[in-house]
Short mmCIF file of C-alpha atoms in Angstrom, two decimals:
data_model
loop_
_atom_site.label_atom_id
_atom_site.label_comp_id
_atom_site.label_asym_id
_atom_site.label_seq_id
_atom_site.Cartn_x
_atom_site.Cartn_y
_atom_site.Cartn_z
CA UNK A 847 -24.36 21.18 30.11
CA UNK A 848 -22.31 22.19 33.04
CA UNK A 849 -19.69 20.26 35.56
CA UNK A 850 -21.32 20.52 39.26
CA UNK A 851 -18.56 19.06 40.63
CA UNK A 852 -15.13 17.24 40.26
CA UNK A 853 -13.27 15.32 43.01
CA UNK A 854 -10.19 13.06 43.08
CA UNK A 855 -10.55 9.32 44.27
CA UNK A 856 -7.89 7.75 46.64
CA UNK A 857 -7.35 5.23 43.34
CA UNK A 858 -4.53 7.31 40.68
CA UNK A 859 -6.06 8.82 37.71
CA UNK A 860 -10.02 8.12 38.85
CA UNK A 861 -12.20 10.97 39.33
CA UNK A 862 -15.62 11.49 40.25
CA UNK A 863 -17.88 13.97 38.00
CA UNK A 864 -21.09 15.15 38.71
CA UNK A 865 -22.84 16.85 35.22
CA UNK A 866 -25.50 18.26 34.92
CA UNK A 867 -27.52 18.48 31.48
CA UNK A 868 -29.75 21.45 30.73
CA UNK A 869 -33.26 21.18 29.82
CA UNK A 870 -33.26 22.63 26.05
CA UNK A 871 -30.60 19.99 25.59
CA UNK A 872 -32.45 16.99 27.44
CA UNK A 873 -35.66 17.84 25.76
CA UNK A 874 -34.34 17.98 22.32
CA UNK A 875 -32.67 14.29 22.99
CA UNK A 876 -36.12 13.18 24.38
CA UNK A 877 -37.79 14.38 20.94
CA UNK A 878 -35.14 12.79 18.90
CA UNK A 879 -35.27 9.37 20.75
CA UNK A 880 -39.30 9.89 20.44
CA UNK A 881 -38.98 10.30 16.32
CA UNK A 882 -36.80 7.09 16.60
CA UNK A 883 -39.18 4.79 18.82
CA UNK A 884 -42.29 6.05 17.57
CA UNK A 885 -42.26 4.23 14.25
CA UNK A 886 -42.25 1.24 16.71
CA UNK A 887 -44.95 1.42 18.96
CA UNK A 888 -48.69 0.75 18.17
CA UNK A 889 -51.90 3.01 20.05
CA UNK A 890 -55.25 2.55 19.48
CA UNK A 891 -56.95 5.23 17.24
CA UNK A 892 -53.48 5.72 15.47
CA UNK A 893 -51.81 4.57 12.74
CA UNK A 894 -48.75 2.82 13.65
CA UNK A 895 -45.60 5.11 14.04
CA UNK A 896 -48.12 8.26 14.19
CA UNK A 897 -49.13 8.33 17.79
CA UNK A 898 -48.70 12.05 19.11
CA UNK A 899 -45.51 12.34 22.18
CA UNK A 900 -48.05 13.16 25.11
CA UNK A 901 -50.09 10.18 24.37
CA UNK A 902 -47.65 7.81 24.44
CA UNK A 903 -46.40 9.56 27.34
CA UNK A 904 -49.83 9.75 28.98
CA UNK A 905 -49.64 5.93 28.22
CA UNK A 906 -46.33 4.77 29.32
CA UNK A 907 -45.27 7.62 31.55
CA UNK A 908 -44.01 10.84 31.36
CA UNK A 909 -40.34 9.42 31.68
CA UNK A 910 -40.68 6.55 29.10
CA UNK A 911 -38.08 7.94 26.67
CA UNK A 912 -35.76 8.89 29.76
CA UNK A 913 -33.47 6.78 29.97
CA UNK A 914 -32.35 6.26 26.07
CA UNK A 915 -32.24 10.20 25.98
CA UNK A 916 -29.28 10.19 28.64
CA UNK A 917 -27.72 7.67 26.98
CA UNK A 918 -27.54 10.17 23.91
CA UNK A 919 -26.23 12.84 25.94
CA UNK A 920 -23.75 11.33 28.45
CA UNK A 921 -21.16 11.67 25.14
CA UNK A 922 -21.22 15.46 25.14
CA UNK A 923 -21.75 16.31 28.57
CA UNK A 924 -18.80 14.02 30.08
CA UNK A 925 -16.64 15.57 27.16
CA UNK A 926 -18.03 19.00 28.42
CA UNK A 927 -17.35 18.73 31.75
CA UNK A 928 -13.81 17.02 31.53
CA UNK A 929 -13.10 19.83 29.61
CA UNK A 930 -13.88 21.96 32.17
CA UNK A 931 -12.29 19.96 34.89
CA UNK A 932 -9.12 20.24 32.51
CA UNK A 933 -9.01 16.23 32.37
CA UNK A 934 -8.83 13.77 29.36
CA UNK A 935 -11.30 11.04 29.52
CA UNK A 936 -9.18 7.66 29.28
CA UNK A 937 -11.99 5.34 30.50
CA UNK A 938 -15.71 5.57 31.95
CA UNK A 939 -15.87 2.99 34.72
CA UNK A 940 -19.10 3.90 35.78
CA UNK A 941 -22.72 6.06 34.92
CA UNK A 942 -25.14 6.99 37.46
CA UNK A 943 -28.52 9.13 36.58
CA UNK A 944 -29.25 10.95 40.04
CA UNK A 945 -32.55 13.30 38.84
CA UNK A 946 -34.37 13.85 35.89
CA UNK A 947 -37.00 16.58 34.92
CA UNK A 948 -38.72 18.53 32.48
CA UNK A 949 -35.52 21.34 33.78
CA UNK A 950 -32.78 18.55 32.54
CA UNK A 951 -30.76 15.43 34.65
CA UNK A 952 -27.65 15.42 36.83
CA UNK A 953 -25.43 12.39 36.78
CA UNK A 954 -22.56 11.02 38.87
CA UNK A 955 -19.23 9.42 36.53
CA UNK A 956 -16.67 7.51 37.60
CA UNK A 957 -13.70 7.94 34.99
CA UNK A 958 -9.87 7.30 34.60
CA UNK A 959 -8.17 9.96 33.33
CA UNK A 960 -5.26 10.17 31.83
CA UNK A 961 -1.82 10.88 34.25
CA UNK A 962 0.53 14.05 35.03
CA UNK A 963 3.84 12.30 34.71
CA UNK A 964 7.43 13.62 35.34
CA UNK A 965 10.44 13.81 33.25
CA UNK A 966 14.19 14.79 33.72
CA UNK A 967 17.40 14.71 31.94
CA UNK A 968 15.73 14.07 28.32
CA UNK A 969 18.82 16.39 26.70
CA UNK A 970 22.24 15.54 26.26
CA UNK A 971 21.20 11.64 25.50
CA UNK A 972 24.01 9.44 24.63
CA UNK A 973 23.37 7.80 21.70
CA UNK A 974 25.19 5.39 19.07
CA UNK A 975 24.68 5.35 15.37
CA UNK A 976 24.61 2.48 13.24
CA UNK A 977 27.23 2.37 10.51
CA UNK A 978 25.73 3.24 6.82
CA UNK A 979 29.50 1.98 5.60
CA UNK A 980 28.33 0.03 2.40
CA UNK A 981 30.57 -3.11 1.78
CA UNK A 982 31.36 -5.14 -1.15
CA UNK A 983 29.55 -7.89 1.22
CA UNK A 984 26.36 -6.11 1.33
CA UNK A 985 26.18 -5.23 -2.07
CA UNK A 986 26.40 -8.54 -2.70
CA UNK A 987 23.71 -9.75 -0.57
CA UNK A 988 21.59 -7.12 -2.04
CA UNK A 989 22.52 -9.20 -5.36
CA UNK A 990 22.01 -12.28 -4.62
CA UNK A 991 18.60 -11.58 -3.64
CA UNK A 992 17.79 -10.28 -7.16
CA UNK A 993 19.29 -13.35 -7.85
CA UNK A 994 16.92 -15.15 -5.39
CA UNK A 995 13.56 -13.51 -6.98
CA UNK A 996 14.95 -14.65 -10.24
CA UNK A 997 15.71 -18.19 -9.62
CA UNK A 998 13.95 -21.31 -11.50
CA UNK A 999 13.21 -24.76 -10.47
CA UNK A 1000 14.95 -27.38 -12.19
CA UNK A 1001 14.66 -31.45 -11.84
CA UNK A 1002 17.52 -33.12 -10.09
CA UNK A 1003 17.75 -36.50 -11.08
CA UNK A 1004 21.70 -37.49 -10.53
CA UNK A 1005 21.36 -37.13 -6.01
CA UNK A 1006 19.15 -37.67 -3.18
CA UNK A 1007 17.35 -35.26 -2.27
CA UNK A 1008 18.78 -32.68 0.63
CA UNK A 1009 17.98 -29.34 2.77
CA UNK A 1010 16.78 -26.50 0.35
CA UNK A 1011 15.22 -28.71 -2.55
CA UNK A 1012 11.38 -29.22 -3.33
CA UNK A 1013 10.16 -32.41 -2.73
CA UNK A 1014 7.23 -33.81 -4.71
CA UNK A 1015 5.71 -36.80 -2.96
CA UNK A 1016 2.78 -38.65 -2.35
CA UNK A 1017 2.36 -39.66 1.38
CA UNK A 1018 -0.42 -41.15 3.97
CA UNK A 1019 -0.08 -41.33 7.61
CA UNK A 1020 -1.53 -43.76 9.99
CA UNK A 1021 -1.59 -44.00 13.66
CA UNK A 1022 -1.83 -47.78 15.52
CA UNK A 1023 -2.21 -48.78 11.62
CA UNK A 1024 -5.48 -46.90 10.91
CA UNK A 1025 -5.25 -43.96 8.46
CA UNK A 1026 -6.02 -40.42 10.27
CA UNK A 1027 -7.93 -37.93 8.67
CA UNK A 1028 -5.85 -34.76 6.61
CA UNK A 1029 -3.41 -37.34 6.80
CA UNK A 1030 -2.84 -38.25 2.78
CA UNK A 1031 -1.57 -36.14 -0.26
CA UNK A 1032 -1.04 -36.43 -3.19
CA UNK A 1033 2.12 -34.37 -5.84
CA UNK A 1034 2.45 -32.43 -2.97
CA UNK A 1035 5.57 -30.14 -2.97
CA UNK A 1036 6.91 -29.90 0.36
CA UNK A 1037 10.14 -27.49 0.87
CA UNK A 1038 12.76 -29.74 2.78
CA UNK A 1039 14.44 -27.87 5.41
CA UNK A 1040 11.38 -24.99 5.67
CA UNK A 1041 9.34 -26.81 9.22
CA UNK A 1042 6.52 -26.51 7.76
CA UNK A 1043 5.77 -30.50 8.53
CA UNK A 1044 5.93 -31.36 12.00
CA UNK A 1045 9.64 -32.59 13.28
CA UNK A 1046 11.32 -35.27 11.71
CA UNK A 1047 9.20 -35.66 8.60
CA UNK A 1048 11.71 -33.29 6.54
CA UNK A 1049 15.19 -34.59 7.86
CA UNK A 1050 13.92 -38.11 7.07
CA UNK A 1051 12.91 -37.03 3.01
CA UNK A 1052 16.55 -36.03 3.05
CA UNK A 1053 18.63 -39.09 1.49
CA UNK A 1054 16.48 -40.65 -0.47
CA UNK A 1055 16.24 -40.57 -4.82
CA UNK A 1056 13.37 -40.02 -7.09
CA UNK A 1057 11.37 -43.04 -7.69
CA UNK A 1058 11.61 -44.37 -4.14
CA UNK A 1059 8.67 -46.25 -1.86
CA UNK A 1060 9.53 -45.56 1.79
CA UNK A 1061 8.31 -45.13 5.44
CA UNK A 1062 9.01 -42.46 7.84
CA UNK A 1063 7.98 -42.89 11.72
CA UNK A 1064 7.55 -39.00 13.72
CA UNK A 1065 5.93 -38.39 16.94
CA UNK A 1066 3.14 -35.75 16.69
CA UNK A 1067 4.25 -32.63 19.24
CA UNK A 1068 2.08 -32.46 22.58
CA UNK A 1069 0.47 -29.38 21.54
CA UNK A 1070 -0.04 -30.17 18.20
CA UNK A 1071 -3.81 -28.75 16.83
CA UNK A 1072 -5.71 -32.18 16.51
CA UNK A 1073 -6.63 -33.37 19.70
CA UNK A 1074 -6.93 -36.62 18.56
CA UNK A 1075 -3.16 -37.02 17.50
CA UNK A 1076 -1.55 -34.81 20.32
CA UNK A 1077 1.62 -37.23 21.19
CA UNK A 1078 0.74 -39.78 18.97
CA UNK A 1079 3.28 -41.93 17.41
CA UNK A 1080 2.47 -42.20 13.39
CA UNK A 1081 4.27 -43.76 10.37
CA UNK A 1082 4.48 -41.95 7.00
CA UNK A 1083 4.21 -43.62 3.88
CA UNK A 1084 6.05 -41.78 1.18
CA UNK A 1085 6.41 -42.37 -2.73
CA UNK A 1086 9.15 -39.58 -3.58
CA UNK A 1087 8.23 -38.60 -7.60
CA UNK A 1088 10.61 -35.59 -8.29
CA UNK A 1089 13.35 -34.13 -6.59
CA UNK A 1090 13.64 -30.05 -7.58
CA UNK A 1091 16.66 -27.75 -6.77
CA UNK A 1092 16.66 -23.88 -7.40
CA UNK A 1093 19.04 -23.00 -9.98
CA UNK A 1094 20.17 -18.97 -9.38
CA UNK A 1095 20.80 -17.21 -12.66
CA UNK A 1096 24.77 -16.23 -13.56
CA UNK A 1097 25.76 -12.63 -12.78
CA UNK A 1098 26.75 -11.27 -16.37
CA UNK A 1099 25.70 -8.36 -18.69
CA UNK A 1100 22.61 -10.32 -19.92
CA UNK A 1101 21.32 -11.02 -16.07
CA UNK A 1102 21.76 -6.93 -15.56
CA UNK A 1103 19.79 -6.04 -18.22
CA UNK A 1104 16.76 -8.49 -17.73
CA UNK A 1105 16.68 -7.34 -14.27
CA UNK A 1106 17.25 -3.46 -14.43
CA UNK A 1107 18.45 -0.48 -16.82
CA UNK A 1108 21.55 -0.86 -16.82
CA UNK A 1109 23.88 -2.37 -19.77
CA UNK A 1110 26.99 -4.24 -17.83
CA UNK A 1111 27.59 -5.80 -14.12
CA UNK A 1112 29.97 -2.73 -12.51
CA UNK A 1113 26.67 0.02 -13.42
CA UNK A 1114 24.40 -2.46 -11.85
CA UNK A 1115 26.66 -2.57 -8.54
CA UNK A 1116 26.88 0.87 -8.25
CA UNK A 1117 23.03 1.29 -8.29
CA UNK A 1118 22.67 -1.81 -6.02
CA UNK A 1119 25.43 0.42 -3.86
CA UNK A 1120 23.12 3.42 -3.98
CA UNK A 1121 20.13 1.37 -3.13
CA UNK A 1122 22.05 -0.05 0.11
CA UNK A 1123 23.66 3.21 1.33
CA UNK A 1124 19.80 4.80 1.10
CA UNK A 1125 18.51 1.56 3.35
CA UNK A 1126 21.33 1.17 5.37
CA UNK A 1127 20.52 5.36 6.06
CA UNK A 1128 16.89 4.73 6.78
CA UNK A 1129 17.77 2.15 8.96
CA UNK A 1130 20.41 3.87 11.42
CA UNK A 1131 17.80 6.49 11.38
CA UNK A 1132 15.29 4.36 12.39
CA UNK A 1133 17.95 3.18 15.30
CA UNK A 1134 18.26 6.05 16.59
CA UNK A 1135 14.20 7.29 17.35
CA UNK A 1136 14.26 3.77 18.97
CA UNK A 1137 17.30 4.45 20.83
CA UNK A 1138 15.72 7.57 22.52
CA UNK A 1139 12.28 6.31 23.00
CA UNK A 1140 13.71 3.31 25.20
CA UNK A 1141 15.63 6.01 26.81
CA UNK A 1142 12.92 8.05 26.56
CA UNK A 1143 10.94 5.25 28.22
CA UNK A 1144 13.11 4.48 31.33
CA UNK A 1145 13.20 8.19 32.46
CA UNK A 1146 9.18 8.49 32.75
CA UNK A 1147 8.28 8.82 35.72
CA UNK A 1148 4.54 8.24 37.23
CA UNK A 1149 1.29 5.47 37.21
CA UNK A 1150 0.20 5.17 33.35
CA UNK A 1151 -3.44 3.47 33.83
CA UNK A 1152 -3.94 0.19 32.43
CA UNK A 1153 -6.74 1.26 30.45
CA UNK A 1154 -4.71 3.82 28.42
CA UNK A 1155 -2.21 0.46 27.44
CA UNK A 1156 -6.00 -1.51 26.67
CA UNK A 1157 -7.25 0.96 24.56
CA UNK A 1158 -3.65 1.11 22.60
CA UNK A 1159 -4.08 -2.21 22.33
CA UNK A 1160 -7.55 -2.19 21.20
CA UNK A 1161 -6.75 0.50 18.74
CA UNK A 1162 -4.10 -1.71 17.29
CA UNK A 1163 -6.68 -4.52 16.96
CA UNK A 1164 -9.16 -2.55 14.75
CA UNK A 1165 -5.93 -1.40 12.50
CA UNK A 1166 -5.18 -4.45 11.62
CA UNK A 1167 -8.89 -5.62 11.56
CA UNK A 1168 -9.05 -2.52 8.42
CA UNK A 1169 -6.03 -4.03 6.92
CA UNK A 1170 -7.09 -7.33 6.35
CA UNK A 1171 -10.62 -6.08 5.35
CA UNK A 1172 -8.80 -4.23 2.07
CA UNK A 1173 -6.67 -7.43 1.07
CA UNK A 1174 -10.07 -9.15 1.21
CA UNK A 1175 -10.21 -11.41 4.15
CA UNK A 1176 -12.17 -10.58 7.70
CA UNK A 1177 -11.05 -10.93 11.12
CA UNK A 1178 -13.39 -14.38 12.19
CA UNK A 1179 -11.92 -15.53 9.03
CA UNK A 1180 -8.18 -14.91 10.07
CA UNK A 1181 -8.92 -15.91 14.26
CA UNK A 1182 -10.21 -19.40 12.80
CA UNK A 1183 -7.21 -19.94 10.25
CA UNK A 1184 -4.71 -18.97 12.69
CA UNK A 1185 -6.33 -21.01 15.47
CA UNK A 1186 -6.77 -18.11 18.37
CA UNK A 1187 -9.34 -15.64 19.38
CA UNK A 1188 -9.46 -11.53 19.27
CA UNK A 1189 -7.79 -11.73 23.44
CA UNK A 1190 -5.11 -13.70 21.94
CA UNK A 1191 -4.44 -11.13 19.10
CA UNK A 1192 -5.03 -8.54 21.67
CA UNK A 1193 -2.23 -10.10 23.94
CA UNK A 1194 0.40 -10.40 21.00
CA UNK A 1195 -0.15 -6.72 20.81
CA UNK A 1196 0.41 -5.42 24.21
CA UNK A 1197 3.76 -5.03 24.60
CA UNK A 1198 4.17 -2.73 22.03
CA UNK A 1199 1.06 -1.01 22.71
CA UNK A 1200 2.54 0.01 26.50
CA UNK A 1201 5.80 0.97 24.59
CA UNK A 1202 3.95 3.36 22.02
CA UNK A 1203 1.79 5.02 25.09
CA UNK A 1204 4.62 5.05 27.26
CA UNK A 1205 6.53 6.71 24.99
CA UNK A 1206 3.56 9.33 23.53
CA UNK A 1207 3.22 10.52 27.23
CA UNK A 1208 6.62 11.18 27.43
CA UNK A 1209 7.10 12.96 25.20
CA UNK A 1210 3.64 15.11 25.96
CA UNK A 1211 5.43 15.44 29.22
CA UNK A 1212 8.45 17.35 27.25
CA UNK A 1213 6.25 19.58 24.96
CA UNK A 1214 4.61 21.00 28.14
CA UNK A 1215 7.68 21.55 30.03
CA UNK A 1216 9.29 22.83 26.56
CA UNK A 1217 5.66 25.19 26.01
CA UNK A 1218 5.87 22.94 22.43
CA UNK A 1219 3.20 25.43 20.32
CA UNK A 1220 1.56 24.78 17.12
CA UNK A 1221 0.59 27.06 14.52
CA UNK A 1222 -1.94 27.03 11.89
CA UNK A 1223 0.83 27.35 9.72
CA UNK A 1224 2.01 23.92 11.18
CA UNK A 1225 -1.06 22.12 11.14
CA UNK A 1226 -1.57 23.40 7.24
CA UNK A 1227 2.14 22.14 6.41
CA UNK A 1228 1.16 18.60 8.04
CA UNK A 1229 -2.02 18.47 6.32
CA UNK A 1230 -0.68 19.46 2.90
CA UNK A 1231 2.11 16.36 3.55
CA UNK A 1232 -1.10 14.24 3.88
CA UNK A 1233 -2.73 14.91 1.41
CA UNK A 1234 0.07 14.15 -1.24
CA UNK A 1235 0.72 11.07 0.99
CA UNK A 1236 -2.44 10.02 0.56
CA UNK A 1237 -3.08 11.52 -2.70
CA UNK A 1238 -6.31 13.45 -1.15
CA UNK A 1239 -7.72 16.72 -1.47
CA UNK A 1240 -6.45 18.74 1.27
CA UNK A 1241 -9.59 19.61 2.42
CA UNK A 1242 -10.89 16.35 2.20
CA UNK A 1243 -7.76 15.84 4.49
CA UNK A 1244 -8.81 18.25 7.20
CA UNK A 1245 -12.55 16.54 7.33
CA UNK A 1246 -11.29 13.58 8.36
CA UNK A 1247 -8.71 14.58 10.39
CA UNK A 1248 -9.77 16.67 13.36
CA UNK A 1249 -7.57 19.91 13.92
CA UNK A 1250 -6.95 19.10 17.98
CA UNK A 1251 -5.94 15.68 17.13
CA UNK A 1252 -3.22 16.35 14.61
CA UNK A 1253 -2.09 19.18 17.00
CA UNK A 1254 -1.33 17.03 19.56
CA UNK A 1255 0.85 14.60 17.08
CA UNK A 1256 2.41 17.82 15.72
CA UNK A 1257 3.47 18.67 19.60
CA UNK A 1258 4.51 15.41 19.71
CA UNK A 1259 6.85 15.77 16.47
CA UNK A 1260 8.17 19.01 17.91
CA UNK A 1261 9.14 17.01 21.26
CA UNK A 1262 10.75 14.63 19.75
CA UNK A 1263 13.24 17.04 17.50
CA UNK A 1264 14.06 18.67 20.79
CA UNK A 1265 15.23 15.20 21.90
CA UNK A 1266 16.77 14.62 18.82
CA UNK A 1267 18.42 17.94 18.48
CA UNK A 1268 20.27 17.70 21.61
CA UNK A 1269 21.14 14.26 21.33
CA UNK A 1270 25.14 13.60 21.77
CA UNK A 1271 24.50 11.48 18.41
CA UNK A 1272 28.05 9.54 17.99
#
């Protein structure tokens, strides 16, 4: 496989390749695509899947498996010959077969690649640091959500019911008097104040005591999912059955050592102090890599294809495809549930995805004009963190990973301390 020829298009980033494919290569994808299709096709005076290559050829035509031999190749030969042309491949727009022979085909691609981009002034970047001063106030906090995760649920019976109780009611809704379907339940516990019922159906709970028979009238938003009640006016018939307030547990000696370790309130403080100097620590660092990659951001200079932002995109789409697939749900599953279609989850994603290429080519930008290297000692440091991450084998680590594309992240890495290091961090 060999580049012929390379030349720029008037449009950024697009080249045109012409590749040509040898003919030990093209006839070894013909054979291949042969074993594949044979097992398919019936000729008289063979058994099926047994007829010799020439006669089917002889048949069909000497180019019969052609075309789905390319198809095999184009892969390795575009990645040859943008190799060679010193280009990465962001997108093929186009495939064109010129000439094919027993000696091997030529084709003509159309391809975005991905940009040269510019970068100045990425040292000396002003930056501000989040306090990590840990208050009395924020300890707190970080108590009463302990507190929180160890509430209970207790009847009210001596007050209405208000914001931040639980609710359990029986209710039907009609609309110009008929009953609507989904429209009735039964003991259901609805959290008042939470919007999880459309508006004014909470607020209007609010008020009223166990045991009470009441109607509530709400207007059913414009965009609301049921077609048929879009902007309807309805009226709510409610029985209210229990009234339930969270009850938080007393802060005492007891509480400390159900919830922890530690014997008496002032040694559970200073562990909850620990535990929100180490977040509040994270969290300033955290500030501060998103500090520089906005600044990061602004000084890139060039055209980014938008391609390289719909493959980001894409790629973000298939991660969170994966993680829903291990908590046991799939993605048709999810679209249908959440009322919107794979473009839709696409779109939510794409303003981070241009912020995380953005910000990768950026910082390529500064490893090249830096001459970032990486060493095998590097790449066998990065690895080994894997692999306790991940609680892998190492070399099961480095089968799955490929070496040039953990390079690249490593040059990345390096980039980014360079940034970091001469940061005016205040």
């Amino acid at each position: 496989m060999a580049l012929k020829e390379c030349t720029k298009k008037e449009e950024a980033n697009s080249y045109e390749l012409t590749v040509s494919v040898d003919g030990e290569t093209f006839e070894k994808a013909i054979n291949a695509v042969y074993k594949k299709q044979v097992k398919k096709i019936n000729v008289q005076g063979f058994r099926k899947g047994k007829a010799p290559r020439r006669i089917i050829e002889k048949m069909y035509g000497t180019e019969v498996f052609y075309d789905d031999a390319m198809q095999d190749c184009y892969p390795d030969a575009l990645y040859d010959a943008a190799k060679e042309a010193d280009v990465k491949i962001v997108a093929v727009e186009s495939l064109e077969a010129l000439e094919a022979g027993k000696e091997g085909f030529t084709f003509k691609a159309t391809i975005v690649v991905e940009p040269t981009m510019e970068i100045k002034d990425y040292k000396g970047l002003e930056i501000e640091k989040k306090s990590t001063e840990v208050t009395d106030e924020l300890v707190n906090e970080e108590l009463d959500k302990v507190r929180e995760r160890n509430s209970r649920m207790v009847t009210v019976e001596d007050r209405p019911a208000q914001n931040g109780d639980t609710a359990v009611i029986d209710f039907e809704g009609f609309v110009d008097g008929e009953a609507f379907e989904g429209g009735k339940a039964e003991n259901y516990n609805l959290s008042l104040g939470s919007g999880n019922f459309i508006p004014g159906f909470e607020e209007q709970i609010v008020g009223h005591s166990t045991g009470e028979e009441f109607s509530i009238n709400v207007k059913f938003p414009d965009e609301y999912q049921a077609e048929e009640l879009k902007g309807k006016d309805a009226e709510f018939k409610i029985n209210l059955h229990e009234i339930k307030a969270k009850e938080l547990p007393e802060v005492d000696d007891e509480f400390v050592q159900d919830v922890s370790d530690k014997e008496t309130v002032d040694e559970y403080k200073a562990e909850l102090k620990e535990t929100v100097a180490n977040r509040l620590k994270d969290e300033a660092e955290k500030d501060v890599d998103d500090q520089i990659a906005d600044k990061l951001i602004d000084l890139l200079e060039g055209e980014i294809p938008e391609a390289m932002f719909d493959n980001q995109a894409n790629d973000m789409v298939r991660d969170f495809e994966m993680r829903l697939r291990s908590q046991g749900m799939d993605m048709q599953t999810y679209m249908q549930y959440m009322g919107m279609d794979v473009n839709a989850l696409k779109d939510m994603y794409r303003k981070d995805a241009e912020k995380r290429v953005k910000l990768r080519l950026a910082l390529q930008t500064i490893a090249d004009k830096e001459n970032v290297e990486v060493t095998e000692a590097d790449l066998d440091d990065e690895y080994s963190k894997m692999a306790e991450a991940y609680k892998m084998d190492v070399e099961k680590v480095k089968a799955a990973v490929p070496a040039d594309s953990l390079t690249e992240d490593v040059r990345v890495q390096k980039a980014l301390d360079i940034v970091k290091n001469t940061a005016n961090i205040k």
